[in-house]
Amino acid sequence: MTLLSVKDLRVTFDTEAGVVEAVRGVSFSLGRERLGIVGESGSGKTMTGRSVLRLIRPPGRIDAAEMVFDGQDLMKASEREMRALRGQRIAMVMQDPKYSLNPVMQVGAQLMEGLRQRDRLGGAEAKKKAIAALEAVQIRDPERVMAAYPHELSGGMGQRVMIAMMLIPNPDLLIADEPTSALDVTVQAEVLSILDGLVRDRGMGLIFISHDLRLVARFCDRVLVMYKGKIVEELAARDLLAAKHPYTQGLLNCLPRIGGDRGPLPGLDRTADWARA
Amino acid sequence: MAMNTSLLNGRLRMVLGFVVSLVVTIFGLLLVTFIIGRVVPIDPILSIVGERATQAQIEAARVALGLDKPLWQQFFIYVFNAFQGDLGMSIRTGEPVIDAVTRHFPATLELATIATILGVIAGVPAGVLAATRPGSMADHVVRLVGLMGYSMPVFWLGLIGLLVFYGQLGWVGGPGRLDAMYDMMYDFEVPQRTGMILLDTAFAGRWDMFANAISHIILPAGLLGYVSMAYISRMTRSFMMNELGQEYITTARVKGMPERRVIWVHAMRNVLVPLITVVALSYAYLLEGSVLTETIFAWPGLGSYITDALMVADMPAVLGGTVVVGVAFVALNMVSDLLYRLVDPRAR
């Protein structure tokens, strides 16, 4: 069953220096599966993710031949309908909890905001749900975390709070935009496994955006490789090593291997035909 | 338990730090005014005894004023007196400076407070409106109106305002704080608890007088409020634009929060942090700097008191007024510092 279908998505920015195309005709569809989007910075992967929520700030503009989520045309939806989808059915975890949590609001207030404002729950009930959500991301003393401010949390804690917050309404689709890139390597694995478990248990669709090919391959069912705003290759995660596109191969070659040779790693050859399109 | 005591220690240290910085600042303020009082080429004795005084009279006046003592002793006497509320005698009127200042200061405080309230009420929404629609008509209007407030001389605006709204249209009261009739009544019939006419008349339930005071204060306060609004709206616009570009705003939108809430709750709470400082500065500026407005509107405030004193070289009055303005400035800064800590958990 298709949850999300995107055809010929374009994101353009009208800047003073001219029109910049960040996403140039991306098409993909997604069921209740885990789709990875990889690419270097500026490849348009973040913009693709945010387009689904229609959260591109002006002067950015979204165009698509089709963008349908669970039977609902996102391109034609009113702002009000989009708001009903956001948070409730489509959620997003961003890169760095230092910036993605409101610095002057207590964690608890931010966690309960959706429950209180949208679902109109009473304080006690909202608190119960928020605490349950924090326990689901393996936070041991949820009461203390609820009363804390974001700057009092570590990066790993902050990101777990973010995940808990986004998963409270049990969305059908989660967009995880580099959810572990800002974290220490030691914490990355922990946060990933929490995210993995929750997505699996609740059977939601996941778009996992990352620049880390290996990570994506291990974590997702299917991988889209983006370069300069276009999808250059789509393949099943297990076939990653058999990638045909020179860009994908180039990315793979850039990674060091345990037991590999210790010479300098090769860079990307951007002079080839594929890189000029 | 350990956490509680450390928290208490933190609070205690904060309060102590506040008190120390307050005392040091006021001490420094007194030092500066003291030095100014000694270096200005005005002979305090001459202005008391007159040009034809004998040497013996001059000497007697010197001793009476304590000017025969060494400078450092004079300074400490000055500080000691100042902390007891004694700012010396006015040369012009012979009355204690502190009495004159306590009479004039409430008028300035009242004017500056109303002006600041107007500036915030108009400036913050205008700045937010401009920030949320950059490049729109509303943005251009807000910026143009702000620019006019920045660049038009206050005295000119004040005169034109009086001409149009008082002289031609008769919508507002003229110069002064009350009509002449009410002025007398205020002195005799209303208990002057605060010296601020709006408050005093409200406490006394004299709403006719209250309305008259409003009609008098509205033009000068509106004028100063406009200047303060120009500054506040510009700063609000830039602070708000900065916050709206932050990632936590995206988070709030991802959670499906309506734009109203995103702006007025999520962004505004962060905008408040720097905005408090801006409002406090603008308030302080009005407390010390509305001399022109007070002159045009015959407003018997501290600014016009100091200016009048300066014209006749009444240095104790000038310096005493300066000290009071300085203390108000320091107090205002401390309040803004406290509020700042209240809204920004990172500053605690």
CSV table of C-alpha atoms in Angstrom, one decimal, chain A residues 50 53 55 57 83 86-87 91-92 94 99-105 110 113-114 117-118 149 151 162 165-166, chain B residues 241 244-248 250-251 253-259 261 265-267 269-270 273 343-346 348:
chain,number,residue,atom,x,y,z
A,50,ARG,CA,10.6,19.3,4.2
A,53,LEU,CA,5.4,18.8,5.2
A,55,LEU,CA,7.6,23.6,5.3
A,57,ARG,CA,10.1,29.1,3.8
A,83,ARG,CA,-1.6,21.7,9.9
A,86,ARG,CA,1.7,17.9,10.5
A,87,GLY,CA,2.5,16.4,13.9
A,91,ALA,CA,6.3,14.2,11.9
A,92,MET,CA,9.9,15.1,11.6
A,94,MET,CA,15.7,17.3,12.9
A,99,TYR,CA,18.5,24.2,17.8
A,100,SER,CA,15.3,22.3,17.3
A,101,LEU,CA,14.0,22.6,20.8
A,102,ASN,CA,12.8,26.0,22.0
A,103,PRO,CA,15.5,27.2,24.4
A,104,VAL,CA,13.2,29.2,26.7
A,105,MET,CA,10.5,26.6,27.2
A,110,GLN,CA,7.1,21.4,24.6
A,113,GLU,CA,2.0,21.3,23.6
A,114,GLY,CA,0.4,19.1,21.0
A,117,GLN,CA,-3.3,22.7,22.3
A,118,ARG,CA,-4.6,20.3,19.7
A,149,TYR,CA,15.2,23.4,29.9
A,151,HIS,CA,20.2,23.6,27.5
A,162,MET,CA,12.7,15.3,20.2
A,165,MET,CA,7.8,14.5,21.1
A,166,MET,CA,7.3,13.7,17.5
B,241,MET,CA,13.0,37.8,11.8
B,244,LEU,CA,11.7,32.9,12.8
B,245,GLY,CA,14.7,31.6,11.0
B,246,GLN,CA,15.5,29.3,13.9
B,247,GLU,CA,15.0,25.5,13.8
B,248,TYR,CA,12.8,25.4,16.8
B,250,THR,CA,10.2,24.6,12.3
B,251,THR,CA,9.7,22.1,15.1
B,253,ARG,CA,5.3,24.1,12.8
B,254,VAL,CA,6.0,20.4,12.4
B,255,LYS,CA,3.9,19.8,15.5
B,256,GLY,CA,1.0,21.4,13.6
B,257,MET,CA,0.9,24.6,15.8
B,258,PRO,CA,-1.0,27.4,14.2
B,259,GLU,CA,1.0,30.3,12.9
B,261,ARG,CA,1.0,30.4,18.3
B,265,VAL,CA,4.4,32.0,21.9
B,266,HIS,CA,7.4,30.2,20.5
B,267,ALA,CA,9.2,33.1,18.8
B,269,ARG,CA,9.3,34.2,24.2
B,270,ASN,CA,12.7,34.3,22.6
B,273,VAL,CA,15.0,38.3,25.9
B,343,VAL,CA,12.5,34.9,30.7
B,344,ASP,CA,15.8,33.3,29.8
B,345,PRO,CA,16.6,30.1,31.7
B,346,ARG,CA,20.1,30.1,30.3
B,348,ARG,CA,20.0,32.0,35.5
